[in-house]
Amino acid sequence: MAERGRDRTTRGQFGGADTERAHHREAAHAVPRPTPPSEPTTSTEVTQERERAPQRTWTLVPARRRTDVRSLLAVRIGRAAAMLSRVCGFGGGGTIGGRVALAVQPDLLRRLTTGRRVVLVTGTNGKTTTTQLTAEALRAAAPAVTNATGDNMPAGHIAALLQHRNAPFAALEVDELHLARVTEQVEPAVIVLLNLSPDQLDRVGEVRTVATSLRGALERSPRAHVIANRDDPNVVLAAALHPAVTWVSAGPQRRADTWICPQCGSILTNLDQEWHCSCGLHCPDADWVVTDAGVVGPDGVQRALELRLPGHINRVNATFALAVGTSLGASAEDVLQRVRGMQQASGRYAEVRLNGRDVRLLLAKNPASWVEMLDLIGEHTRPVLLLVNSRVADGQEVSWLWEVDFDFLAGREVWVGGERALDLAVRLRYAGVPCRVTETAWQALGRMPEEDIDVLANYTAFRDLLTSKEGA
Amino acid sequence: MTVRVAHVLPDLLGSHGDRGNALVLVRRLNWRGIAAEQVTVHAADGHVPGNCDLYVLGGGEDIAQVAAVRVLNRSTQLLRTLRRGVPLLGISSGFQVLGESFVTGDGARHEGLGLVDASTTPGTQRVTGEVTADSTLPRVGTLTGFENHLGQTRIGAQEQPLGRVTSGIGNDEDTTDGVVHGHVVCSYLHGPLLARNPKLADLLLEWALGEPLEPIQEPPEIDQLRRERSCRPVRARK
């Protein structure tokens, strides 16, 4: 919490002043208790909640509630569709079940979340892992459901909520362009904003559009507690005006675009430190700071993270989970104990055996996450298999491969595959990294050296490798 | 002498991999035993220096274009160098800022550098997809690349387009892509353009050096990629 002397008015606008911060923290604990839909939370109840001491343990109030016939029907039919899909071998069935249930009862998301404390996690990178870490963190206090498959659209949310209808907590990963829509139906207790960088350029459009859409979603959720990345100017633009924000310092983003102020278009300076813009947008004071040694919380205590998940990026993800868990009443120690145990999140970072090889699976969907995952790969000299597809879910444009540095792979055994294997091959040629092009990931693994292998893949290539081994 | 390839303002215009164009140019000289280096010019440097042999400008967000024009307009040495015929490649937003004017998403009209006769207005929807075009430049042949832009650019009647589009959109609905004015070359094509189209890369290098280049053995995957991209499936799979 540096720069105490900064202009109060500006600081206040961005939730920086300490007195206001303390008030917000209390308010943040004043999340409405679970109530049946017939008794909507009134402002009186919120006031009573505010007067309570912020530290307390949750009494478990079952989230079961009376449901209307249509919703019951939606749930039943959705479950049947999911089971049918599983039996027929189409996959886990969750998403199709959610879709069917939504078709029967379009209002289902609101009905299934009423009375639960819902955490919505969004941002470009780290959503799935952070959502998993958050669910685990919340389980330190009470049962939690989550869309573990990474299906971050409403159908996936329904599927998650159907898993355990009495769980008081739900940690839901939300696509950044869908947060606004989800908050029309869901009143979240906490919204997590991780980061914003260009993702799938041909689909999502410009980052600032996303930031503006997120800002709208936050305006619609004035009672939510926002936990946001203060190092990312686009995230700050989205969250700065919200009345209750906890800021996490995750270390500067490496993306060049964030050098432009998303509010006024000026060039930002000091992005690696306390960035500020002449228009008033600036880096707010941090409540949680990720350090090389661990994490420092708002209580000033430094805690070691000691995660099994690799890399700096997961220390950041875990810190967001820690901030969520503690804001919803769990103790930091209990949360840490749980998140330390996590080895993988929906297959990400999983160590598996494929075609006779021990493989570490790394997912990277866009330039920012490729940089992060290549950092992990750079920690040793294992053979590497890179897989890139360009389907709708991946984004059709793969020119971002040229935003990423591959030079350090020179001298290692490198194979490339996926639908865009040739783009990778040309990219690596110009990076001075010899590579071999493979028809399928499975074949490549069989021909690679019999040692530990890192596989780095983008979204559908990763999914294919996880689900259909022979054909991948 | 080391050939200096300037990668201009990647912090403002650098979200579509167009930095690869600078890398391709440097490497293709290195492969021929010619010393070359990449000079990266950031917005914080204040202006673009005039002592490079080739300049490359990429695509980015429209809010960044306005800032880029400010920096480029301050770069008097660069503008003098360009008048001497030093080549400049502008891609997408980097194309738009080199024109007479462009209109950003908020409806505001901005003056460009006026190096080419082109003006850009936002279209109704973003155009994305593979493009093939027949180049109007000698020995360059078929151009391939990926377009991703909202802006529609009209080039002046006197201007030479870079390519005649055979598949995809390009500048506008007039089936042209880009523009060539002296040694200023503009295009909407990412990929990056020069990684996909090595003959265009070599032509720019010949302009920069003022002499023909030795032919080299092309790495096979470049031609394979060109062929794959020009007969790709019409729609991406889910």
XYZ file of C-alpha atoms in Angstrom, chain A residues 19-308:
290
model
C -10.925 4.049 5.452
C -13.145 3.271 2.528
C -11.260 0.085 1.929
C -11.963 -1.087 5.470
C -15.628 -0.322 4.995
C -15.687 -2.232 1.750
C -14.101 -5.214 3.312
C -16.831 -5.363 5.898
C -19.423 -4.876 3.231
C -17.810 -7.654 1.333
C -18.616 -10.009 4.141
C -22.201 -8.887 4.072
C -23.128 -11.323 1.371
C -26.792 -12.228 1.711
C -27.385 -15.499 3.499
C -29.046 -18.261 1.586
C -32.740 -17.585 1.439
C -35.519 -19.442 -0.288
C -36.787 -17.710 -3.411
C -40.113 -16.940 -1.731
C -38.304 -14.653 0.729
C -36.158 -12.339 -1.313
C -33.306 -10.700 0.570
C -34.358 -7.289 1.760
C -32.166 -4.324 2.408
C -32.924 -4.639 6.152
C -31.321 -8.037 6.217
C -28.244 -6.728 4.520
C -27.938 -3.959 7.081
C -28.184 -6.480 9.881
C -25.512 -8.530 8.224
C -23.237 -5.534 8.005
C -23.415 -4.980 11.721
C -22.043 -8.426 12.396
C -18.402 -9.005 13.122
C -16.681 -9.750 9.831
C -14.947 -12.894 11.073
C -17.304 -15.788 11.602
C -17.848 -19.303 10.565
C -20.702 -20.160 8.257
C -23.647 -21.998 9.594
C -24.588 -24.449 6.947
C -27.972 -23.557 5.587
C -28.994 -26.130 3.017
C -29.681 -24.541 -0.306
C -32.631 -26.864 -0.990
C -35.713 -24.912 -1.737
C -39.156 -25.324 -3.111
C -39.019 -25.423 -6.853
C -41.756 -24.820 -9.382
C -42.943 -27.676 -11.541
C -41.351 -26.335 -14.700
C -37.914 -26.117 -13.073
C -38.277 -29.583 -11.595
C -39.193 -30.870 -15.023
C -36.247 -29.014 -16.568
C -33.874 -30.580 -14.072
C -35.276 -34.083 -14.592
C -35.211 -33.874 -18.378
C -31.766 -32.288 -18.331
C -30.417 -35.117 -16.206
C -32.035 -37.712 -18.445
C -30.464 -36.086 -21.518
C -27.079 -36.067 -19.797
C -27.392 -39.740 -18.920
C -28.497 -40.632 -22.440
C -25.514 -38.762 -23.861
C -23.156 -40.600 -21.506
C -24.680 -43.993 -22.263
C -24.392 -43.357 -25.997
C -20.751 -42.458 -25.532
C -21.001 -38.824 -26.650
C -19.025 -37.600 -23.653
C -19.708 -36.483 -20.095
C -23.191 -35.287 -21.046
C -23.160 -32.284 -18.705
C -23.381 -29.630 -21.372
C -26.150 -31.275 -23.366
C -28.068 -31.851 -20.117
C -27.666 -28.177 -19.275
C -28.813 -27.150 -22.725
C -31.908 -29.298 -22.582
C -32.778 -28.088 -19.083
C -32.378 -24.458 -20.211
C -34.694 -25.068 -23.141
C -37.409 -26.276 -20.753
C -36.875 -23.515 -18.176
C -34.986 -20.483 -19.536
C -35.003 -18.958 -16.050
C -33.231 -21.978 -14.568
C -29.880 -20.322 -13.909
C -31.491 -17.764 -11.633
C -33.557 -20.381 -9.861
C -30.634 -22.745 -9.285
C -28.373 -20.032 -7.899
C -30.841 -18.289 -5.612
C -29.791 -18.924 -2.051
C -26.267 -19.991 -2.911
C -23.137 -17.919 -2.597
C -21.960 -17.810 -6.180
C -18.429 -16.914 -7.250
C -18.088 -15.987 -10.932
C -14.555 -16.239 -12.317
C -13.702 -14.553 -15.593
C -10.745 -13.219 -17.560
C -8.720 -14.357 -20.537
C -6.309 -16.764 -18.902
C -6.376 -18.967 -15.843
C -10.188 -19.147 -15.548
C -10.453 -22.901 -15.329
C -7.564 -23.391 -12.945
C -8.623 -20.473 -10.733
C -12.221 -21.717 -10.667
C -11.034 -25.143 -9.577
C -8.739 -23.635 -6.960
C -11.604 -21.424 -5.775
C -14.020 -24.344 -5.441
C -11.361 -26.166 -3.459
C -10.783 -23.073 -1.318
C -14.508 -22.764 -0.590
C -14.704 -26.410 0.375
C -12.590 -25.407 3.367
C -15.866 -23.855 4.605
C -18.691 -25.828 2.968
C -19.522 -27.989 -0.082
C -19.097 -26.254 -3.442
C -20.096 -27.100 -7.007
C -18.135 -26.009 -10.052
C -18.106 -26.341 -13.839
C -14.981 -28.442 -13.768
C -15.051 -29.318 -17.450
C -14.233 -25.776 -18.470
C -17.643 -25.375 -20.138
C -18.077 -21.728 -19.251
C -21.377 -20.989 -20.995
C -24.814 -21.079 -19.269
C -25.403 -24.745 -20.179
C -22.178 -25.636 -18.379
C -23.265 -23.584 -15.372
C -26.586 -25.413 -15.218
C -24.784 -28.744 -15.446
C -22.539 -27.729 -12.543
C -25.414 -26.504 -10.408
C -27.328 -29.728 -10.981
C -24.481 -31.818 -9.547
C -25.207 -31.002 -5.935
C -28.326 -28.980 -5.401
C -27.682 -28.422 -1.695
C -24.119 -27.119 -1.936
C -24.087 -23.604 -0.435
C -21.228 -22.477 -2.688
C -20.878 -22.428 -6.458
C -17.639 -21.463 -8.195
C -18.456 -20.871 -11.839
C -16.078 -20.120 -14.660
C -17.700 -17.603 -17.018
C -16.633 -16.671 -20.517
C -15.611 -13.014 -20.385
C -18.153 -11.988 -23.017
C -20.938 -13.812 -21.171
C -20.467 -12.339 -17.694
C -22.913 -9.539 -18.504
C -25.556 -12.062 -19.516
C -24.954 -14.313 -16.522
C -25.267 -11.419 -14.071
C -28.716 -10.714 -15.485
C -29.828 -13.974 -13.868
C -27.340 -14.586 -11.091
C -26.632 -12.377 -8.116
C -23.026 -13.272 -7.382
C -21.398 -12.975 -3.974
C -17.981 -12.550 -5.575
C -16.785 -11.719 -9.083
C -13.158 -12.497 -9.933
C -11.510 -10.588 -12.811
C -8.188 -12.215 -13.651
C -6.770 -10.474 -16.737
C -7.712 -9.414 -20.236
C -5.576 -9.954 -23.283
C -6.377 -10.562 -26.948
C -7.827 -14.035 -27.187
C -8.893 -15.700 -30.406
C -8.645 -12.485 -32.352
C -11.106 -13.439 -35.042
C -13.867 -14.196 -32.528
C -13.793 -11.902 -29.553
C -12.787 -8.578 -31.068
C -11.027 -5.943 -29.125
C -10.001 -6.175 -25.502
C -11.480 -2.801 -24.641
C -14.916 -3.975 -25.787
C -14.617 -6.847 -23.329
C -13.499 -4.481 -20.549
C -16.511 -2.262 -21.215
C -18.860 -5.241 -21.204
C -17.383 -6.411 -17.881
C -17.820 -2.930 -16.449
C -21.518 -3.145 -17.331
C -21.801 -6.542 -15.648
C -20.204 -5.145 -12.503
C -22.584 -2.187 -12.500
C -25.428 -4.673 -12.467
C -23.910 -6.408 -9.437
C -23.343 -3.595 -6.930
C -23.623 -5.964 -3.996
C -21.024 -8.393 -5.251
C -17.511 -8.279 -3.879
C -15.078 -7.873 -6.771
C -11.598 -9.392 -6.628
C -9.527 -8.031 -9.481
C -6.039 -7.829 -10.950
C -4.662 -4.359 -10.337
C -1.743 -4.785 -12.741
C -3.957 -5.072 -15.800
C -5.229 -1.660 -16.981
C -8.187 -3.231 -18.777
C -9.270 -5.033 -15.617
C -8.866 -1.816 -13.627
C -11.014 0.012 -16.191
C -13.708 -2.641 -15.728
C -13.624 -2.670 -11.913
C -12.453 0.776 -10.801
C -15.901 2.238 -10.238
C -17.271 -0.722 -8.314
C -17.905 0.043 -4.622
C -16.176 -3.039 -3.180
C -12.981 -4.222 -4.805
C -10.112 -6.242 -3.411
C -7.038 -5.780 -5.608
C -4.553 -8.529 -6.287
C -1.107 -7.701 -7.599
C -0.159 -10.478 -9.968
C 2.948 -8.957 -11.513
C 2.883 -7.028 -14.771
C 1.446 -8.496 -17.926
C 3.826 -8.900 -20.774
C 1.319 -8.079 -23.445
C 2.233 -4.989 -25.401
C -1.370 -3.780 -25.840
C -1.692 -2.875 -22.205
C 0.723 -0.020 -22.812
C -2.213 1.978 -24.083
C -4.602 3.435 -21.527
C -7.919 1.684 -22.188
C -9.803 4.733 -20.936
C -8.255 7.555 -22.978
C -5.765 6.028 -25.414
C -2.693 7.697 -23.951
C 0.522 5.767 -23.681
C 0.978 4.288 -20.215
C 4.312 4.394 -18.491
C 5.710 2.409 -15.572
C 3.623 -0.586 -16.435
C 5.952 -2.851 -14.522
C 5.449 -0.811 -11.359
C 2.751 1.597 -10.225
C 1.326 2.544 -13.599
C -0.785 5.659 -13.922
C -2.411 7.705 -16.681
C -3.028 11.435 -16.918
C -6.769 10.722 -17.354
C -6.902 9.438 -13.767
C -6.899 5.704 -14.387
C -4.117 4.227 -12.329
C -2.883 1.162 -10.584
C -4.830 0.862 -7.304
C -3.103 -0.152 -4.076
C -2.785 -3.911 -3.722
C -4.507 -5.893 -0.980
C -2.837 -9.161 -1.949
C 0.623 -9.266 -3.463
C 2.118 -12.349 -5.084
C 5.845 -12.498 -4.368
C 8.572 -14.961 -5.230
C 8.368 -16.308 -1.695
C 4.590 -16.640 -1.547
C 1.803 -14.173 -0.942
C 1.273 -11.182 1.342
C -2.346 -10.635 2.389
C -4.284 -7.584 3.587
C -3.283 -8.584 7.145
C 0.347 -8.001 6.150
C 1.214 -11.621 6.841
C 3.471 -13.359 4.346
C 2.399 -16.931 3.664
C 4.231 -19.558 1.663
C 2.139 -20.972 -1.194
C 4.061 -24.228 -1.784
C 1.787 -25.345 -4.594
C 2.008 -28.578 -6.513
